[in-house]
mmCIF file with all atom_site columns, C-alpha atoms in Angstrom:
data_model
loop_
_atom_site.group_PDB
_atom_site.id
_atom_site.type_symbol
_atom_site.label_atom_id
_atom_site.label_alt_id
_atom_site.label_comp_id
_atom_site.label_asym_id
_atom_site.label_entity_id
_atom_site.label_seq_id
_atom_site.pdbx_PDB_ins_code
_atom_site.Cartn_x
_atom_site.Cartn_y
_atom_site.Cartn_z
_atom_site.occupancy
_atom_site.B_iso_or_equiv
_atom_site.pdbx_formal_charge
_atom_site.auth_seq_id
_atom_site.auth_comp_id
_atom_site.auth_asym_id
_atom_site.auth_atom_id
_atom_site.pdbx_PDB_model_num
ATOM 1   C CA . UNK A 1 1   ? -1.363  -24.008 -3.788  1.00 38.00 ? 111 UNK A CA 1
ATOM 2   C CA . UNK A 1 2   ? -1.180  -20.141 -3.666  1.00 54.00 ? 112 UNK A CA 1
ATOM 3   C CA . UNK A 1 3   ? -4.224  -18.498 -2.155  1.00 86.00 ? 113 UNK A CA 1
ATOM 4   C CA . UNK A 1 4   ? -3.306  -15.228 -3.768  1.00 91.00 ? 114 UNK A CA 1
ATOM 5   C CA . UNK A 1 5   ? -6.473  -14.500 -6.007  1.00 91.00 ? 115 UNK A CA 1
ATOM 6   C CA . UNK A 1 6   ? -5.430  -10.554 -6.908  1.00 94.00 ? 116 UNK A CA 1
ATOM 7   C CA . UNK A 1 7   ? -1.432  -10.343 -7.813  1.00 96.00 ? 117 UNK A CA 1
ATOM 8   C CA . UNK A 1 8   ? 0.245   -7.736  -6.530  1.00 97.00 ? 118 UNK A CA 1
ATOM 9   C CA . UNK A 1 9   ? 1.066   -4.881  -8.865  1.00 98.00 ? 119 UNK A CA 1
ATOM 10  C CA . UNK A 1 10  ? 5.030   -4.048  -9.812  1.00 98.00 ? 120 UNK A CA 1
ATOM 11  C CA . UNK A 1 11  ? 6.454   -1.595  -11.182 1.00 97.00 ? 121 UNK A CA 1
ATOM 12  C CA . UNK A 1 12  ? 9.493   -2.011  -13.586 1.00 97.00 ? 122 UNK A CA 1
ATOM 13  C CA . UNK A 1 13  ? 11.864  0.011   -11.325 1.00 97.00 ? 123 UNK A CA 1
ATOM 14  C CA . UNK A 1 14  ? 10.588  -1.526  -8.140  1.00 98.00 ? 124 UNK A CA 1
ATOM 15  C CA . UNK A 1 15  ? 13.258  -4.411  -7.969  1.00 96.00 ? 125 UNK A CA 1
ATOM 16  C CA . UNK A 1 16  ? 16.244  -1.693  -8.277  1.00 95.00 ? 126 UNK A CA 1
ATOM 17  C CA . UNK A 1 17  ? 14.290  0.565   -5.819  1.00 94.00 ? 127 UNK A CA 1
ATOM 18  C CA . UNK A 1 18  ? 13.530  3.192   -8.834  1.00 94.00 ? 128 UNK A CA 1
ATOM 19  C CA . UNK A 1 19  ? 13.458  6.965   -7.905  1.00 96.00 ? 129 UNK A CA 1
ATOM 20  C CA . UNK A 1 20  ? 13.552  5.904   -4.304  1.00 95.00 ? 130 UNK A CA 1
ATOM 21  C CA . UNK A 1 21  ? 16.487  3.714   -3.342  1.00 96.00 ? 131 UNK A CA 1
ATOM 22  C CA . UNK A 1 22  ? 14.247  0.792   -1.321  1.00 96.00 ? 132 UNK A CA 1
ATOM 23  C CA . UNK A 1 23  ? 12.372  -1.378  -2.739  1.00 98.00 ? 133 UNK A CA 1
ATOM 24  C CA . UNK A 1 24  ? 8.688   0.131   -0.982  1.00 98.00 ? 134 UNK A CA 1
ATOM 25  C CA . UNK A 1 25  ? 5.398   -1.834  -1.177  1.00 98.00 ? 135 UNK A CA 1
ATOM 26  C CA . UNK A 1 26  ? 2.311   -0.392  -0.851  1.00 98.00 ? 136 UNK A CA 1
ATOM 27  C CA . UNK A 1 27  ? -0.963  -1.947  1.291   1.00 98.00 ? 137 UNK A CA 1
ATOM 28  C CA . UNK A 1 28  ? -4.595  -1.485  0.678   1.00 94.00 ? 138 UNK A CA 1
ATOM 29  C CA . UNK A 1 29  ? -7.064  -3.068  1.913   1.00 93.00 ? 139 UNK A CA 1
ATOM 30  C CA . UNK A 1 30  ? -9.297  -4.511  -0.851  1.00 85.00 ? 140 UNK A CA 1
ATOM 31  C CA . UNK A 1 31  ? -10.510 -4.232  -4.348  1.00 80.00 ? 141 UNK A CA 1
ATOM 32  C CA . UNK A 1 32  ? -14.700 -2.647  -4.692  1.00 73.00 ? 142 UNK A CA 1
ATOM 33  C CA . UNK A 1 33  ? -15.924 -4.665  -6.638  1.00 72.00 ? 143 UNK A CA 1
ATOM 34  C CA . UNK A 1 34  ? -18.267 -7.634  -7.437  1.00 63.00 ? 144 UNK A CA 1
ATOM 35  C CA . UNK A 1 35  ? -17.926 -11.451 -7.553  1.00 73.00 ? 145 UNK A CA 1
ATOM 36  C CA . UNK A 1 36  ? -17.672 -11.085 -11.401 1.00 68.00 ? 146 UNK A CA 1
ATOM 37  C CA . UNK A 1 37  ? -15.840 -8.685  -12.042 1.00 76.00 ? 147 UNK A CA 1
ATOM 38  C CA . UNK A 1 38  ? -12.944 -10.963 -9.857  1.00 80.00 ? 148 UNK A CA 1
ATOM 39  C CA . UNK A 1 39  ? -9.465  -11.927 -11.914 1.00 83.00 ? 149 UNK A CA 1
ATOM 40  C CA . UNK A 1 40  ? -5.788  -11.794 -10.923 1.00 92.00 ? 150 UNK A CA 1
ATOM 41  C CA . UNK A 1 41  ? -4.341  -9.020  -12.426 1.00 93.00 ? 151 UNK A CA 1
ATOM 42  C CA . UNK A 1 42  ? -7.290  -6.377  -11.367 1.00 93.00 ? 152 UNK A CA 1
ATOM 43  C CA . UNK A 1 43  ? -4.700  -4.937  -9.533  1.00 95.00 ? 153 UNK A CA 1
ATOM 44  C CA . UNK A 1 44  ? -2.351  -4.146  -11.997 1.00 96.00 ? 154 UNK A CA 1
ATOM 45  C CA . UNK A 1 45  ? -5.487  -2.802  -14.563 1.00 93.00 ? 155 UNK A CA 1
ATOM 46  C CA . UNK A 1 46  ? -6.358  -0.591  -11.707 1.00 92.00 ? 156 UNK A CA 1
ATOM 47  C CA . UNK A 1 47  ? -3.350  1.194   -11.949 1.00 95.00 ? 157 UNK A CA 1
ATOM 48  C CA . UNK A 1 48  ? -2.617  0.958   -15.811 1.00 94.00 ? 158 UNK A CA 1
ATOM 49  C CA . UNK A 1 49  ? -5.984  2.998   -16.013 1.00 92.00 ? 159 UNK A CA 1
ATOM 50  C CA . UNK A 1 50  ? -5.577  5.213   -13.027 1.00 93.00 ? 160 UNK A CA 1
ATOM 51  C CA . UNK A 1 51  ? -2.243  6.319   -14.745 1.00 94.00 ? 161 UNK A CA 1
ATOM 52  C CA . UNK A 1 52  ? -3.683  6.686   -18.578 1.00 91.00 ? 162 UNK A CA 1
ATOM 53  C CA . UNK A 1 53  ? -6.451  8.235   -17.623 1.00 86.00 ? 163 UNK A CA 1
ATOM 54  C CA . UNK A 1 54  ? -8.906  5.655   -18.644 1.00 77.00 ? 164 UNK A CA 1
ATOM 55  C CA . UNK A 1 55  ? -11.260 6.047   -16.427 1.00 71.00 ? 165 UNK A CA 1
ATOM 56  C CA . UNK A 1 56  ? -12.231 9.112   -14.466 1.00 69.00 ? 166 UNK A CA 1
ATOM 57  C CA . UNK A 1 57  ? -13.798 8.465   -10.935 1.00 69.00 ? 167 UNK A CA 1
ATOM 58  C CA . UNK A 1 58  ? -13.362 9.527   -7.612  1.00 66.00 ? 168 UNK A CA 1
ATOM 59  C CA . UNK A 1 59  ? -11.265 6.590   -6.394  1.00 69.00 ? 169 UNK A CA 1
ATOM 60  C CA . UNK A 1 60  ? -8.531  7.975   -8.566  1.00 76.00 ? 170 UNK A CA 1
ATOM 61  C CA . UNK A 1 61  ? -7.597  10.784  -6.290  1.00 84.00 ? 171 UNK A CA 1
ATOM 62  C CA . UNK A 1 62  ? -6.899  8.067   -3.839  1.00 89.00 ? 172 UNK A CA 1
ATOM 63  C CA . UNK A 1 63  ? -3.411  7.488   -5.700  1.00 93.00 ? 173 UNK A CA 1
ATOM 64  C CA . UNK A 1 64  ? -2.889  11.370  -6.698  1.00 92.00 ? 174 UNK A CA 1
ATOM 65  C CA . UNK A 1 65  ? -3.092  11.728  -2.885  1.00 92.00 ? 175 UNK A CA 1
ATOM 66  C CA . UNK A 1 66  ? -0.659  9.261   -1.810  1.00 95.00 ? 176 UNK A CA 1
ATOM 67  C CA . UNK A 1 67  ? 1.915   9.919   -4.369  1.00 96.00 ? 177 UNK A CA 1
ATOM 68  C CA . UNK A 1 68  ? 2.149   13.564  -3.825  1.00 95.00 ? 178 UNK A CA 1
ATOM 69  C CA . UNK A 1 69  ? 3.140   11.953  0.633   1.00 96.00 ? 179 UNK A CA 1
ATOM 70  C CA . UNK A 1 70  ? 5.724   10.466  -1.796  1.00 97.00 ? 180 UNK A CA 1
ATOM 71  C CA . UNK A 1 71  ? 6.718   13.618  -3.734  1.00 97.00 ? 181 UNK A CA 1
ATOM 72  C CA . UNK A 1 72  ? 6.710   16.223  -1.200  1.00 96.00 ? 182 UNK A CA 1
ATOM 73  C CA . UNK A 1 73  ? 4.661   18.465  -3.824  1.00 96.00 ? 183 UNK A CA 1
ATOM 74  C CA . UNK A 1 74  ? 1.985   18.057  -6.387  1.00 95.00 ? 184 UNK A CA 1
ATOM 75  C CA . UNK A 1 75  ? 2.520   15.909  -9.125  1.00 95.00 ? 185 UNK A CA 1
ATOM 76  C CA . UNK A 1 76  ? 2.064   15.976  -12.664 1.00 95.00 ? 186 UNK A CA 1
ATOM 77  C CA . UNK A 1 77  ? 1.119   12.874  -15.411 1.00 94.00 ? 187 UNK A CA 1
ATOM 78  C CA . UNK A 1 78  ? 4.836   12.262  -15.554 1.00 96.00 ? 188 UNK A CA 1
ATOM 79  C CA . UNK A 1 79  ? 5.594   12.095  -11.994 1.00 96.00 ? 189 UNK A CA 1
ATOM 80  C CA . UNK A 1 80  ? 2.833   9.562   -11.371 1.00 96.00 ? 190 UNK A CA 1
ATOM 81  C CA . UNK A 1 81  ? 4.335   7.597   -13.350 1.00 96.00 ? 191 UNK A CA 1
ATOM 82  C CA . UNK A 1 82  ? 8.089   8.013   -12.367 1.00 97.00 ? 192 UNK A CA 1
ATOM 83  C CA . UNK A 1 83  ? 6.235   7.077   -8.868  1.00 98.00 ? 193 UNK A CA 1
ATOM 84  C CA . UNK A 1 84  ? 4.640   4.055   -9.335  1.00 97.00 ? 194 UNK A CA 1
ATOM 85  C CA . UNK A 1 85  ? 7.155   2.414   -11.688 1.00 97.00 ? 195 UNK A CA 1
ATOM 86  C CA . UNK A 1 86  ? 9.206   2.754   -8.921  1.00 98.00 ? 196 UNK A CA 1
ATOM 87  C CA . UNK A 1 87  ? 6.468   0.986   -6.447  1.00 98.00 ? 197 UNK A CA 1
ATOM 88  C CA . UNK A 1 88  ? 4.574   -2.273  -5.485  1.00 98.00 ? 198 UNK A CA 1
ATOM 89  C CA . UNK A 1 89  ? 1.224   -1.930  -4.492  1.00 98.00 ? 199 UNK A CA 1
ATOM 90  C CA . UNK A 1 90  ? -0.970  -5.263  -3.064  1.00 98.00 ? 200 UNK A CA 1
ATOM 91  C CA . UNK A 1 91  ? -4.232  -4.821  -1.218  1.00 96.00 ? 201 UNK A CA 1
ATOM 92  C CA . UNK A 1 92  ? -4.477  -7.382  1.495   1.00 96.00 ? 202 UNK A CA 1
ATOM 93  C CA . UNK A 1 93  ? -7.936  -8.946  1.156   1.00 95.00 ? 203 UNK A CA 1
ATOM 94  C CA . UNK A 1 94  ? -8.372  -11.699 -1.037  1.00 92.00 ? 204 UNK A CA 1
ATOM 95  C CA . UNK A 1 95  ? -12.094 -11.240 -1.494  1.00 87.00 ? 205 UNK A CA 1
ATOM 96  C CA . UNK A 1 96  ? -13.608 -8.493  -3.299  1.00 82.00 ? 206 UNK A CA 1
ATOM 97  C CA . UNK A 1 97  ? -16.262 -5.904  -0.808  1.00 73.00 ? 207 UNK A CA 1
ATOM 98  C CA . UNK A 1 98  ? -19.162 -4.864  -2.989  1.00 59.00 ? 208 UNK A CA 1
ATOM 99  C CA . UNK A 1 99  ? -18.961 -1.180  -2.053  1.00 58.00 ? 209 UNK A CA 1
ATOM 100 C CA . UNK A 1 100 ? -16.149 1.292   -0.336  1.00 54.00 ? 210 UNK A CA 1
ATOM 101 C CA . UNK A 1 101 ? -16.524 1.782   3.613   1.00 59.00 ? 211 UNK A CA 1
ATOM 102 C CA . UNK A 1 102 ? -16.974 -1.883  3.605   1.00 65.00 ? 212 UNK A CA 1
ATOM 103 C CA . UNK A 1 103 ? -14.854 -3.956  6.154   1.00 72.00 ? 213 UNK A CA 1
ATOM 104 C CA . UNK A 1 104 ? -13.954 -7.711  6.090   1.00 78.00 ? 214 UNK A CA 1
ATOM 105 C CA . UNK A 1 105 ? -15.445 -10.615 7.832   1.00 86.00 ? 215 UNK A CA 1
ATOM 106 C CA . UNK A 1 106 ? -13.173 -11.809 10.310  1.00 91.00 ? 216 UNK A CA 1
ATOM 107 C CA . UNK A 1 107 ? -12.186 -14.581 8.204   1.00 92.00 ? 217 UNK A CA 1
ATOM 108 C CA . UNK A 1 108 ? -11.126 -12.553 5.409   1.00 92.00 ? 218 UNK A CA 1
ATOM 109 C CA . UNK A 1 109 ? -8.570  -10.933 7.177   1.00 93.00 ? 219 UNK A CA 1
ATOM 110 C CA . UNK A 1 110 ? -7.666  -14.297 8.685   1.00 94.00 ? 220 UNK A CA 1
ATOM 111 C CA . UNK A 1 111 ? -8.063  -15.719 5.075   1.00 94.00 ? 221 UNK A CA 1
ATOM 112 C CA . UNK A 1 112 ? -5.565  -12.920 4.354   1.00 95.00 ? 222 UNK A CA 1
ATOM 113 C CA . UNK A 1 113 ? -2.573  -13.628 6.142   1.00 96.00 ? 223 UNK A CA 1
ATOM 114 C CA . UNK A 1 114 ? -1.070  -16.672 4.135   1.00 96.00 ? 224 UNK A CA 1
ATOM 115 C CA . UNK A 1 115 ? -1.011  -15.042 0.703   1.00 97.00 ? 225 UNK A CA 1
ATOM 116 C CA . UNK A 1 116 ? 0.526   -11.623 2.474   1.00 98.00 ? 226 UNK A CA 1
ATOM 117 C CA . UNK A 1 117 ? 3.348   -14.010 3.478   1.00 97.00 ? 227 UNK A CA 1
ATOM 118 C CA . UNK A 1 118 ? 3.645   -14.879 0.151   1.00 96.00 ? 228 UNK A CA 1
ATOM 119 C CA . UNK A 1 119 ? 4.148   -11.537 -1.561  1.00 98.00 ? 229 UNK A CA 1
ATOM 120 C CA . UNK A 1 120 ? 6.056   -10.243 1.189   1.00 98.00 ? 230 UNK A CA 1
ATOM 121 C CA . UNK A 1 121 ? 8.838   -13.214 0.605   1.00 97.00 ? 231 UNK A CA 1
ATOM 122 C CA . UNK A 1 122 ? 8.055   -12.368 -3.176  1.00 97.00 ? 232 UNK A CA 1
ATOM 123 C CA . UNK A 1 123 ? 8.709   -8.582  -3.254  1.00 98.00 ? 233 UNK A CA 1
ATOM 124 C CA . UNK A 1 124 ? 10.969  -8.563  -0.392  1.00 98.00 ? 234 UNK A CA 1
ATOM 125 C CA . UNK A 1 125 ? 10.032  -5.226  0.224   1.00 98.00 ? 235 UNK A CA 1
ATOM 126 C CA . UNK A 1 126 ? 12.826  -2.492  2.505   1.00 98.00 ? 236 UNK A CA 1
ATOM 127 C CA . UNK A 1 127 ? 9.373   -0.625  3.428   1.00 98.00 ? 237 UNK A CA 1
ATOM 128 C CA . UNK A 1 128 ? 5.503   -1.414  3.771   1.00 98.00 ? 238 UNK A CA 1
ATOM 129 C CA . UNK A 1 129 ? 3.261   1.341   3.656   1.00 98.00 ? 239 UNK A CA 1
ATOM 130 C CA . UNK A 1 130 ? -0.031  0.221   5.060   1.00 97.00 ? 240 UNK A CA 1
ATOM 131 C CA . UNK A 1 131 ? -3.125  2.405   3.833   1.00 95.00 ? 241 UNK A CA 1
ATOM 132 C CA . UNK A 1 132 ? -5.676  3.206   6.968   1.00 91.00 ? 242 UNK A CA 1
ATOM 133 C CA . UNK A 1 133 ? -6.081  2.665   10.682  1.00 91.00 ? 243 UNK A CA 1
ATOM 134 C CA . UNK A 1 134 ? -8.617  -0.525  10.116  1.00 92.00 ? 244 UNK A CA 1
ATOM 135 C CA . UNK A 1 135 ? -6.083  -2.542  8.152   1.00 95.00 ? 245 UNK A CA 1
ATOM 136 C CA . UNK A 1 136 ? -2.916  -1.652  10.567  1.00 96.00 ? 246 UNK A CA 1
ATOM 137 C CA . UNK A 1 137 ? -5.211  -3.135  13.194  1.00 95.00 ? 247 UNK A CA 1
ATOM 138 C CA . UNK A 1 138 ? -5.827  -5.803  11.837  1.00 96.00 ? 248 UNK A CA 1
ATOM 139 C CA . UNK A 1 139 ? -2.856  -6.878  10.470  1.00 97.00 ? 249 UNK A CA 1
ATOM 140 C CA . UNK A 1 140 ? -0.783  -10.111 11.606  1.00 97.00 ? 250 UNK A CA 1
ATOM 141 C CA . UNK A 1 141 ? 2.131   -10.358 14.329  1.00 94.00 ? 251 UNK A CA 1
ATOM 142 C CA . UNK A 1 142 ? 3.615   -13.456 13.525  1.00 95.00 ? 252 UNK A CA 1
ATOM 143 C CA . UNK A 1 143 ? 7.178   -12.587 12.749  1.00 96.00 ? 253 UNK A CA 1
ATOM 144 C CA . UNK A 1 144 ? 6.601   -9.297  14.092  1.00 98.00 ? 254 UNK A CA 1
ATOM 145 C CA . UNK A 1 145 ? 8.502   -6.479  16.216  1.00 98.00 ? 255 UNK A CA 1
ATOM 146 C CA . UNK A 1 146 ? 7.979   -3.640  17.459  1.00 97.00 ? 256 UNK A CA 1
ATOM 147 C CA . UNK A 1 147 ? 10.195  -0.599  16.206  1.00 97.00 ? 257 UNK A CA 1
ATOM 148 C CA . UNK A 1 148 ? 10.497  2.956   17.458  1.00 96.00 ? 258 UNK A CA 1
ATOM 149 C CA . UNK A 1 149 ? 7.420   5.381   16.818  1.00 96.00 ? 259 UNK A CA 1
ATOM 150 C CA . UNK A 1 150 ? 8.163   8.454   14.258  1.00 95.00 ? 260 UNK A CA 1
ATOM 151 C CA . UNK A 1 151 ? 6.787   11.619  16.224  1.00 95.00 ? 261 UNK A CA 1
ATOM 152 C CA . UNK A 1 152 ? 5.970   14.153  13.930  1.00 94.00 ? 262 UNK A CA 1
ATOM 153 C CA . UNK A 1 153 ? 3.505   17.268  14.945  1.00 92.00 ? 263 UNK A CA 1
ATOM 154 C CA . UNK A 1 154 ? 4.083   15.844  18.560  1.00 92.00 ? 264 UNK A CA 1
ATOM 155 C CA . UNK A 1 155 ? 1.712   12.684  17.071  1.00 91.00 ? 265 UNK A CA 1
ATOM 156 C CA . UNK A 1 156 ? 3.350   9.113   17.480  1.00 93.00 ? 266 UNK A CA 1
ATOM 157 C CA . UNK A 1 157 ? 3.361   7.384   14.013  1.00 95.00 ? 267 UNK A CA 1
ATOM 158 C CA . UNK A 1 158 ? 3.718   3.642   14.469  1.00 96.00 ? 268 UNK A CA 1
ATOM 159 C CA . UNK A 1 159 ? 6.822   2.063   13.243  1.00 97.00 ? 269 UNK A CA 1
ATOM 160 C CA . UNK A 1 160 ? 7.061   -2.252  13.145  1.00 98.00 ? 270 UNK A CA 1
ATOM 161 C CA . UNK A 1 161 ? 9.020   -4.447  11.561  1.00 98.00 ? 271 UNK A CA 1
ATOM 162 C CA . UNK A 1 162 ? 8.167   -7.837  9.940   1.00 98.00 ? 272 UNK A CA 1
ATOM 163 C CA . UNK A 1 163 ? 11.233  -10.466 9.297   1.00 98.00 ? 273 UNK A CA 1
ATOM 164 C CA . UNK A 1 164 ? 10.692  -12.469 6.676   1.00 98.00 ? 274 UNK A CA 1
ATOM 165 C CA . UNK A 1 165 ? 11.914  -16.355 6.036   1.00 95.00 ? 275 UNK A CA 1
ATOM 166 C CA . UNK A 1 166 ? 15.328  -15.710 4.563   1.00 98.00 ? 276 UNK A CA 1
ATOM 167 C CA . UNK A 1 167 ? 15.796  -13.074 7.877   1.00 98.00 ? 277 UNK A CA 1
ATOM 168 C CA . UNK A 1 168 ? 15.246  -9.756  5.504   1.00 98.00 ? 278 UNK A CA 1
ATOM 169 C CA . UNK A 1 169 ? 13.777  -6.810  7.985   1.00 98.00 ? 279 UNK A CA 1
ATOM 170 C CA . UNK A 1 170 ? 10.236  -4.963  6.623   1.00 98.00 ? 280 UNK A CA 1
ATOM 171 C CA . UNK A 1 171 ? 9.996   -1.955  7.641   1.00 98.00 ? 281 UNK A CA 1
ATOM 172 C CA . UNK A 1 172 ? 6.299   -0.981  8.751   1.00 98.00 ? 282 UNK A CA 1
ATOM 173 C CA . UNK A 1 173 ? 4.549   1.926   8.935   1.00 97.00 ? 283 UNK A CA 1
ATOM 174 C CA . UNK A 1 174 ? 0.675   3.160   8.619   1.00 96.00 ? 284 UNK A CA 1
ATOM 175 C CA . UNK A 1 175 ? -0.899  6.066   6.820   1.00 93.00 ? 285 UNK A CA 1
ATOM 176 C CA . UNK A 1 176 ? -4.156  5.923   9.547   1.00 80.00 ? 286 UNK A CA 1
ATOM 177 C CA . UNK A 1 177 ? -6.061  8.193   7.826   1.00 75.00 ? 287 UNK A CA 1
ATOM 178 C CA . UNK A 1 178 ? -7.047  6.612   4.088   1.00 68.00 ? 288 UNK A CA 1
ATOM 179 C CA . UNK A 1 179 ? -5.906  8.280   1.362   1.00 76.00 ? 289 UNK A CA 1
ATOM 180 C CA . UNK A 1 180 ? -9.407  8.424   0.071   1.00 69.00 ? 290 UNK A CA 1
ATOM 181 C CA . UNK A 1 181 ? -10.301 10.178  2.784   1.00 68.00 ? 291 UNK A CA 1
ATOM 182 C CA . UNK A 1 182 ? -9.169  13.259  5.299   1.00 72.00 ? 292 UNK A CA 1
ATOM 183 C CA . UNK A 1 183 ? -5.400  13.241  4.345   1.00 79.00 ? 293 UNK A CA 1
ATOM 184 C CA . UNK A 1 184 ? -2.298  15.039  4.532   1.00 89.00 ? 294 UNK A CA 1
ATOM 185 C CA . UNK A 1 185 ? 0.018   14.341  2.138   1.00 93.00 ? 295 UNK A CA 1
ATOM 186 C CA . UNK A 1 186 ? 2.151   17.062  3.405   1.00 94.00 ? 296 UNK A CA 1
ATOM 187 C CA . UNK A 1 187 ? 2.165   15.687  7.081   1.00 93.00 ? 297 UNK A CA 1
ATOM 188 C CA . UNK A 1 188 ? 3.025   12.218  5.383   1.00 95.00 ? 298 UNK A CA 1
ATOM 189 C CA . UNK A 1 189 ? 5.791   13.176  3.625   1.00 96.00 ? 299 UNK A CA 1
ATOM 190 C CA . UNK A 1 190 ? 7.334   14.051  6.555   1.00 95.00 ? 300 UNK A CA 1
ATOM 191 C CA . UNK A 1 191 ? 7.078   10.957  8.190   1.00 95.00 ? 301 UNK A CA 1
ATOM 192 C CA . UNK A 1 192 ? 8.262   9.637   5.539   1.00 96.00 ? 302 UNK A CA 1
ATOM 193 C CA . UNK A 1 193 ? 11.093  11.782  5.209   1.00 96.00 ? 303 UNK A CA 1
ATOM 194 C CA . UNK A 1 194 ? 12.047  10.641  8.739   1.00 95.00 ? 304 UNK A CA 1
ATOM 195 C CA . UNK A 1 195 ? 11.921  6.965   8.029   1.00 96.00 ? 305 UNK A CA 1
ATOM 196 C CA . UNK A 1 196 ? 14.240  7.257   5.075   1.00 95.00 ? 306 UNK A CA 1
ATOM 197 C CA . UNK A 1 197 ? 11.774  6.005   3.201   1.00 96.00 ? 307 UNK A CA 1
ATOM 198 C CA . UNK A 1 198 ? 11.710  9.095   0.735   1.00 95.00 ? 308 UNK A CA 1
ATOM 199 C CA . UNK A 1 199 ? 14.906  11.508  0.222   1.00 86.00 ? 309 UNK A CA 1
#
């Protein structure tokens, strides 16, 4: 039985790659929120309202920021959602933390790995973005090995890949600074750039 409690969101152009040629998934790291407010397609309401505007809180600059590291340039309603039609997006904890700046028990993360499996041999993602330093450590190395690190700046970016069941290659990278936090979506970009993930 599938442990997955929030579904990954998809975008309709993720399968063909969309506006970016691989098929890239995105990683957070969980969903703010309380025990009630728990169902399986939060994740995909999260971004249906981020991208019409429903709602208007700080969190949403979280997505402007990582979509313009996608872009190269500041992006506009339309863009957006050019963007993340063209994405995946899954955050990795299963449980829900009652308030940002929260991290996991260990046996969330633990909890966690199982149902990751199980969207990565979903999606089959060509690229996994992984949002913050926290999560990238505490990721899991089964399946796991270690790739070439993107220098960019003279700073070593992190490069892994995971290989999935059927032998398909994941290419994995971190953005270690949150985009809800201090973030350069003009420095990611260019790591980006340089692992082919965006033209």
């Amino acid at each position: 039985m599938s442990k997955i409690i929030f579904k990954p969101y998809v975008g309709s152009r993720y399968s063909n790659g969309g506006i970016f040629g691989k098929k890239t998934l995105v990683l957070g790291e969980s969903h703010y929120c309380d025990e009630s407010e728990v169902y399986e397609n939060l994740t995909y309401d999260v971004l249906q309202k981020y991208l019409h505007h429903e709602v208007n809180e700080g969190w949403m600059n979280t997505f402007k920021k990582f979509e313009r590291a996608l872009a190269g340039n500041t992006t506009s309603d339309a863009d957006s959602r050019r963007i993340w039609d063209s994405l995946a997006f899954y955050n990795f904890l299963q449980v829900p933390m009652g308030d940002a700046r929260i991290a996991g028990q260990p046996e969330d993360y633990k909890n966690a790995v199982e149902p990751f499996f199980e969207v990565l041999n979903q999606l089959q993602p060509d690229y996994l973005i992984v949002w913050g330093k926290r999560l990238w450590s505490n990721l899991p190395y089964d399946n796991w090995t270690d790739g070439k690190s993107v220098i960019v700046d003279n700073y070593e970016n992190p490069v892994g890949t995971y290989t999935l069941s059927n032998g398909h290659k994941v290419i994995t990278t971190p953005v270690y600074h949150h985009p809800s936090a201090s973030f350069s979506w003009e420095y990611c970009y260019r790591v980006f750039k340089e692992m082919g993930i965006v033209k």
